[in-house]
PDB file of C-alpha atoms in Angstrom:
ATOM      1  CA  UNK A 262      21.996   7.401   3.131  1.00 96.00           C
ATOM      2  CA  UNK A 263      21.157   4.068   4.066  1.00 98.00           C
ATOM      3  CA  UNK A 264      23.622   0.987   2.848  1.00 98.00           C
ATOM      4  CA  UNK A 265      21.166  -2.080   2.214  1.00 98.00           C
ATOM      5  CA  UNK A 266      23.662  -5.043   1.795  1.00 98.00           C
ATOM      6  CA  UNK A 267      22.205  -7.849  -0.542  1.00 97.00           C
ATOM      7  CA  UNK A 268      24.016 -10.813  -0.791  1.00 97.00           C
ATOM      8  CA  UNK A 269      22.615 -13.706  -3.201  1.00 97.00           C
ATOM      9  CA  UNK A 270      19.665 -15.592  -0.899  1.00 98.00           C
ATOM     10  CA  UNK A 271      18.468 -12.858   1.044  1.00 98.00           C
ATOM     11  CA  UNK A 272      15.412 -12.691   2.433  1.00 97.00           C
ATOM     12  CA  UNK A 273      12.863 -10.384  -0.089  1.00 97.00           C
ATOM     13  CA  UNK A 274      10.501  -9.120   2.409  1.00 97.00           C
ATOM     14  CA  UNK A 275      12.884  -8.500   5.175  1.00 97.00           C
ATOM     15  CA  UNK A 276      14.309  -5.837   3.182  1.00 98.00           C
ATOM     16  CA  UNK A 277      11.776  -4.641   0.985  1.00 97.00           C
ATOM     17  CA  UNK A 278       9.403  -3.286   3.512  1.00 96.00           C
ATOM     18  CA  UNK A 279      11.924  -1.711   5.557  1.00 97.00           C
ATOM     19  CA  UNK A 280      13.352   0.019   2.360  1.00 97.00           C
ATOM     20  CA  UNK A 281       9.695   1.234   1.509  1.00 95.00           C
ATOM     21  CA  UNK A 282       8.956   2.372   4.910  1.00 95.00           C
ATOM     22  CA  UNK A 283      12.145   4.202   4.921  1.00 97.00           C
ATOM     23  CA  UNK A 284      11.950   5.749   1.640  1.00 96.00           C
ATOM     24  CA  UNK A 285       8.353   6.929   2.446  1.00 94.00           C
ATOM     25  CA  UNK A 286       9.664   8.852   5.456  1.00 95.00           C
ATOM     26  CA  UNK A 287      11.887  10.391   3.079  1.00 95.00           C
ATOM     27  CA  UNK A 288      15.156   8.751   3.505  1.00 96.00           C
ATOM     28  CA  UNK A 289      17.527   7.372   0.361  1.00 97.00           C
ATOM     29  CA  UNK A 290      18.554   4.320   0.193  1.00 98.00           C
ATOM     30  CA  UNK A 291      21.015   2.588  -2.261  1.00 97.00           C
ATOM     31  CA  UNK A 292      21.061  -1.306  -2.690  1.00 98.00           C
ATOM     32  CA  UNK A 293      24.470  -2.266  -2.629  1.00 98.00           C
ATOM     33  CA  UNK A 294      25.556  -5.205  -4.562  1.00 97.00           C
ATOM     34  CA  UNK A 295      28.033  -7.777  -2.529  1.00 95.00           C
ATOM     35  CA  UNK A 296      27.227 -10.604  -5.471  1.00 88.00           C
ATOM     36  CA  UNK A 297      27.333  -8.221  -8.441  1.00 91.00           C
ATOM     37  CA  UNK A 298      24.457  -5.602 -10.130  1.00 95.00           C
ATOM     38  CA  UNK A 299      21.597  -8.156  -9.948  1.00 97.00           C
ATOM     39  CA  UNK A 300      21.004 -10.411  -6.708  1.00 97.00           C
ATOM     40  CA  UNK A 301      18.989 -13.011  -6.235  1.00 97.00           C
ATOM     41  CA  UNK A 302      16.481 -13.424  -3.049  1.00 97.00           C
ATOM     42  CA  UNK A 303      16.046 -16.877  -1.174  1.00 97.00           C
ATOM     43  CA  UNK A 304      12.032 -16.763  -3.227  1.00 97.00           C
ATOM     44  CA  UNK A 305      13.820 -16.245  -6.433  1.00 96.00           C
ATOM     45  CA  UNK A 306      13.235 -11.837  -6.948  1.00 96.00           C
ATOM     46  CA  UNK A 307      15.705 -10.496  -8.112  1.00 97.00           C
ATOM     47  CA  UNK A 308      16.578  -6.848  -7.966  1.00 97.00           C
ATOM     48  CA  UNK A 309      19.071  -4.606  -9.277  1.00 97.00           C
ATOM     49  CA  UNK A 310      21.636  -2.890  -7.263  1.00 97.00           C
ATOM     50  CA  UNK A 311      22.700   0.590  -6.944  1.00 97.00           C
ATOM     51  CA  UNK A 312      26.273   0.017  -6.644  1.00 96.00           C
ATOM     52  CA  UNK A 313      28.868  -2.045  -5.486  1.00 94.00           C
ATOM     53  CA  UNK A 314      30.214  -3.067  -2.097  1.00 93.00           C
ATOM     54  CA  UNK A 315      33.561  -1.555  -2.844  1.00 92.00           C
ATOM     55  CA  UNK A 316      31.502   2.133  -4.224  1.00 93.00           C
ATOM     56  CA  UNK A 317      30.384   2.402  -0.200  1.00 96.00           C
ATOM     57  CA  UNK A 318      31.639   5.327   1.508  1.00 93.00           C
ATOM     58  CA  UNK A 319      30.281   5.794   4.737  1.00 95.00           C
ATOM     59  CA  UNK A 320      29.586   9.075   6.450  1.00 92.00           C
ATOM     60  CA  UNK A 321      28.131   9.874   9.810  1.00 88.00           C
ATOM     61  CA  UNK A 322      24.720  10.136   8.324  1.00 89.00           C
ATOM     62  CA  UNK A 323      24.137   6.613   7.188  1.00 93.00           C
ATOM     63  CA  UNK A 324      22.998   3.665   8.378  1.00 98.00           C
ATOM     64  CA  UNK A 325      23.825   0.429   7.591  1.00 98.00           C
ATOM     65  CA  UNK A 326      21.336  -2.206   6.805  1.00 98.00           C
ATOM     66  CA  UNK A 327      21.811  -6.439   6.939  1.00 98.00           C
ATOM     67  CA  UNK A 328      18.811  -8.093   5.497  1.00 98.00           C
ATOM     68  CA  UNK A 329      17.950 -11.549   6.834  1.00 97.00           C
ATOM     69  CA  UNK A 330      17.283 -14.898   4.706  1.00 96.00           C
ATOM     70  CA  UNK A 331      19.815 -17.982   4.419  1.00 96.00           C
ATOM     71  CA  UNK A 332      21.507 -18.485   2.075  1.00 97.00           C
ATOM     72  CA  UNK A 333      21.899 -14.536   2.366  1.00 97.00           C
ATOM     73  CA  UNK A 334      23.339 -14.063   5.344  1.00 98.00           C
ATOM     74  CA  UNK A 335      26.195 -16.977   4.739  1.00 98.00           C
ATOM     75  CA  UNK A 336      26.876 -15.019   2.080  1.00 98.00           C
ATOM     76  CA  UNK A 337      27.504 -11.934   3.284  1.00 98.00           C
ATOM     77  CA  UNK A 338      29.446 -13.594   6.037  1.00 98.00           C
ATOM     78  CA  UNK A 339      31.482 -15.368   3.518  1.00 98.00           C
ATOM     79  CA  UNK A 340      32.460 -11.611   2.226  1.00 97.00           C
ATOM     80  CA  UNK A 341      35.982  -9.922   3.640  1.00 97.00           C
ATOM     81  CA  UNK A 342      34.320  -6.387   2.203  1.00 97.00           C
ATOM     82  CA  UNK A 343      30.986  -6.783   3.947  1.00 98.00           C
ATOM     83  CA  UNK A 344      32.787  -7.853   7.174  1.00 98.00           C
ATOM     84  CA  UNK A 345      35.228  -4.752   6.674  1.00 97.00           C
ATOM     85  CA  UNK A 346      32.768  -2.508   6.359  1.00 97.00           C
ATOM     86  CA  UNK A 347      30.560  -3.510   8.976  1.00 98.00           C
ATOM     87  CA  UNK A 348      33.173  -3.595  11.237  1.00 98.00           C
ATOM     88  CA  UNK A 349      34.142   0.079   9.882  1.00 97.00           C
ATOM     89  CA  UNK A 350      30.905   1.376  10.470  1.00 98.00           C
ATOM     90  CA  UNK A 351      30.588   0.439  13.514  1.00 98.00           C
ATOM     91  CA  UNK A 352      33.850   2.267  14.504  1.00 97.00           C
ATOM     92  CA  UNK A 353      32.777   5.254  13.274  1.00 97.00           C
ATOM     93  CA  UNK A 354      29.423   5.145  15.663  1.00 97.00           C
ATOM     94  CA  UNK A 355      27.076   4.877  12.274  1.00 98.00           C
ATOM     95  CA  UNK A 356      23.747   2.724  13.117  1.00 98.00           C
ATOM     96  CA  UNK A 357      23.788  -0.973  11.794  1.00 98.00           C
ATOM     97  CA  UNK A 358      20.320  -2.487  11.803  1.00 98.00           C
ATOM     98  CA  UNK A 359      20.268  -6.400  10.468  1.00 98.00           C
ATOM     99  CA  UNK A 360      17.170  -8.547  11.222  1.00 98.00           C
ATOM    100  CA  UNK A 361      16.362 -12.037  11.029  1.00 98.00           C
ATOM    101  CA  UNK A 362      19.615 -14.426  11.009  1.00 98.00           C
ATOM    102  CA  UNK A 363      21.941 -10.929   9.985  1.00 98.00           C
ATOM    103  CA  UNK A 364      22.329 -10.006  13.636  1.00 98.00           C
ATOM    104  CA  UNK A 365      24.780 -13.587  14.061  1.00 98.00           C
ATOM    105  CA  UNK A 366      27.412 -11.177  12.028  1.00 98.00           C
ATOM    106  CA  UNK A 367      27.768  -8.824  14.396  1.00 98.00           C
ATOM    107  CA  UNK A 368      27.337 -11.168  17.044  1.00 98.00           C
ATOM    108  CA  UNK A 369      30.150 -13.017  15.768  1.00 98.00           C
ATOM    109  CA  UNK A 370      32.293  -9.767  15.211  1.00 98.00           C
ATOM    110  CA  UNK A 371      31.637  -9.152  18.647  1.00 98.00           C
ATOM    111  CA  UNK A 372      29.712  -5.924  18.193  1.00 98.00           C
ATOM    112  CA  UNK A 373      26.393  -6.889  20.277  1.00 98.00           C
ATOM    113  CA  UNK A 374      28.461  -7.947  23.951  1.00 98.00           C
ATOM    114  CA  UNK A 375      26.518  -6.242  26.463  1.00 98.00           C
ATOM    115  CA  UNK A 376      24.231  -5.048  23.931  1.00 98.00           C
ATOM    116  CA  UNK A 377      20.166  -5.745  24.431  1.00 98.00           C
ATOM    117  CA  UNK A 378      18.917  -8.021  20.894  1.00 98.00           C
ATOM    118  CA  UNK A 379      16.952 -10.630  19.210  1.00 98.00           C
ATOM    119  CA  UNK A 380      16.895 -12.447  16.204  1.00 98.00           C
ATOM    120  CA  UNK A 381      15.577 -15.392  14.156  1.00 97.00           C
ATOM    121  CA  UNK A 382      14.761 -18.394  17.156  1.00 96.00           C
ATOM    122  CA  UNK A 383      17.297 -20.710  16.833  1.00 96.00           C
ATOM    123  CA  UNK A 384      20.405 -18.134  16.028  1.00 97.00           C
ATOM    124  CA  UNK A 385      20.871 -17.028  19.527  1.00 97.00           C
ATOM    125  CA  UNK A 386      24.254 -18.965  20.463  1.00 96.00           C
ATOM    126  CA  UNK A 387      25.688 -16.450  18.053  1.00 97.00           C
ATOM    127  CA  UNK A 388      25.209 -13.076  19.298  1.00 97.00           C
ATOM    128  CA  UNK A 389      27.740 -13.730  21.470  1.00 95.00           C
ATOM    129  CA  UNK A 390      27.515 -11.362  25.052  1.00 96.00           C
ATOM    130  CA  UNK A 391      24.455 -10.178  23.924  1.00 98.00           C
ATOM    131  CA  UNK A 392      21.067 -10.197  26.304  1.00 98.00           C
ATOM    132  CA  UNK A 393      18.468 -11.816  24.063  1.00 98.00           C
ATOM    133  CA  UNK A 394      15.501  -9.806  24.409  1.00 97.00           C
ATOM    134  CA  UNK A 395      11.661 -10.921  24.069  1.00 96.00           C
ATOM    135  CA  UNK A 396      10.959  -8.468  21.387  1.00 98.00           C
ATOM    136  CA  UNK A 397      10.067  -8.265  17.686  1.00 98.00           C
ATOM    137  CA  UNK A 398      12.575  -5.232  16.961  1.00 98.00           C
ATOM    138  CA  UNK A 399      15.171  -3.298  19.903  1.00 98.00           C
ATOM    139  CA  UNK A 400      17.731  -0.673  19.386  1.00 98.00           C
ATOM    140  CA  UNK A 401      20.500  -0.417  22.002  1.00 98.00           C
ATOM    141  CA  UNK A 402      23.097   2.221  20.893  1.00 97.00           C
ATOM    142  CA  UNK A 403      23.745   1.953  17.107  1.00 98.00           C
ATOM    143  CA  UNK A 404      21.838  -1.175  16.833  1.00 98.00           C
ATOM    144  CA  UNK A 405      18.817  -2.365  15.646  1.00 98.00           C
ATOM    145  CA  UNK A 406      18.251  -5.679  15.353  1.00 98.00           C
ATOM    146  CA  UNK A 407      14.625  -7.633  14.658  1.00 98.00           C
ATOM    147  CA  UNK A 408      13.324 -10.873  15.043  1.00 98.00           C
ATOM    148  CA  UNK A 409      11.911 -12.052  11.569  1.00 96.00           C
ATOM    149  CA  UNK A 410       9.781 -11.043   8.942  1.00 95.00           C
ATOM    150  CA  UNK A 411       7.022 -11.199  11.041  1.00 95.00           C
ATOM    151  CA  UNK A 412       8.864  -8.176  12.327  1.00 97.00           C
ATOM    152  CA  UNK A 413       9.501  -6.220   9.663  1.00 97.00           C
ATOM    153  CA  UNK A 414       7.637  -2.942  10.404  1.00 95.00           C
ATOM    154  CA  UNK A 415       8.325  -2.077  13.793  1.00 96.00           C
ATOM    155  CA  UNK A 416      12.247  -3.009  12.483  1.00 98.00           C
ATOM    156  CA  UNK A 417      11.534  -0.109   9.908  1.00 96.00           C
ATOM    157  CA  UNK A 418      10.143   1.690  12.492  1.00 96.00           C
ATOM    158  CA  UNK A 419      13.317   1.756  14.885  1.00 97.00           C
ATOM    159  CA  UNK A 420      15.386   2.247  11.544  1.00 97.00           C
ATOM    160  CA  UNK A 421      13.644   5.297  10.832  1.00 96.00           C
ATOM    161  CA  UNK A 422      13.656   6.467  14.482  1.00 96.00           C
ATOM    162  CA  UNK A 423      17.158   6.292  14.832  1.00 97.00           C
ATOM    163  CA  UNK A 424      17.639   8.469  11.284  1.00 96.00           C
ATOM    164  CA  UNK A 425      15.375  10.877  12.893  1.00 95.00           C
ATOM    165  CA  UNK A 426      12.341  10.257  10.457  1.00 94.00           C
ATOM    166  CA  UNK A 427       8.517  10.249  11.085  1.00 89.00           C
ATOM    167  CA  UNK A 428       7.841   6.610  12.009  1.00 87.00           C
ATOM    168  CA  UNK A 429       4.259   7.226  13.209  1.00 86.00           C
ATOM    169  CA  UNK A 430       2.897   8.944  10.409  1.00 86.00           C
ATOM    170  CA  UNK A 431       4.829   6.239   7.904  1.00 84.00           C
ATOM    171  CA  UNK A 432       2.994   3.495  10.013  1.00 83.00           C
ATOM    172  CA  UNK A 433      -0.123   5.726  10.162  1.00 83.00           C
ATOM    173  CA  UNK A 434      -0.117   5.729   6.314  1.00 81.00           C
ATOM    174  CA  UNK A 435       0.945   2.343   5.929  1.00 76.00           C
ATOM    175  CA  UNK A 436      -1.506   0.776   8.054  1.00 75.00           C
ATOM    176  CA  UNK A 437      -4.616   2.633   6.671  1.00 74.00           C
ATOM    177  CA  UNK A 438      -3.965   2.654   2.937  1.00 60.00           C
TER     178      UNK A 438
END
């Protein structure tokens, strides 16, 4: 299962391609609501959620997923549960991918020291340890972070990679539709 955290201001397309990509490759994927059943993007779409923060029970066969966008990723920040969790999933070894601005909270948790990563230009100073990377998407260990939205597909494409899905033949389909 993948967790996609949406806090009020994320950023749509940052987690609405990746979501498609990974649902054509044949993974499931719940949107989990930190702000309550309906969020609101930073462009003003709002989607319903799947559940609640507090409904997430990770196993080892998840990933979790940290859209970008501000004022979405202050939010999340902001949240005790999403920092708990998080911080849970990374003890238990699951993948966390979070693109855009969402890599600065696990920067700040200090989850990315030593790790390689990127993120939106202008958030470096808080992935603290990490080696910024010239890169629109890496994955070192159970990370995956990406750049922007600019990024968004080869993000998917290490998301789906690391859940052992068909990357190449999603981008294959997605790039020739």
């Amino acid at each position: 299962m993948v967790y996609a955290l949406l806090a009020t201001g994320f950023e749509e397309s940052e987690l609405i391609v990746p979501i498609d990509m990974l649902m054509r490759g044949g993974a499931q994927v719940e949107l989990v609501g930190v702000d309550g059943d309906v969020v609101c993007g930073a462009h003003g779409i709002t989607l319903s959620t799947d559940c609640d923060l507090y409904d997430v029970e990770l196993s080892q066969d998840d990933l979790l997923f940290l859209p970008g966008g501000q004022p979405g990723v202050d939010n999340l920040w902001s949240r005790k549960g999403v920092l708990d969790l998080v911080m849970s999933a990374a003890e238990m070894g699951i993948p966390i991918a979070a693109i855009c601005a969402a890599p600065m909270i696990l920067g700040r948790l200090g989850l990315l020291d030593g790790k390689n990563a990127v993120c939106y230009p202008g958030c470096e100073g808080d992935l603290l340890g990490a080696t910024i990377v010239d890169a629109p998407a890496v994955t070192d260990g159970n990370f995956i972070t990406g750049k922007a939205a600019g990024a968004v597909f080869p993000f998917a494409a290490q998301m789906m990679k690391k859940l052992g899905l068909d990357a190449d033949r999603v981008l294959q389909a997605v790039y020739h539709e």
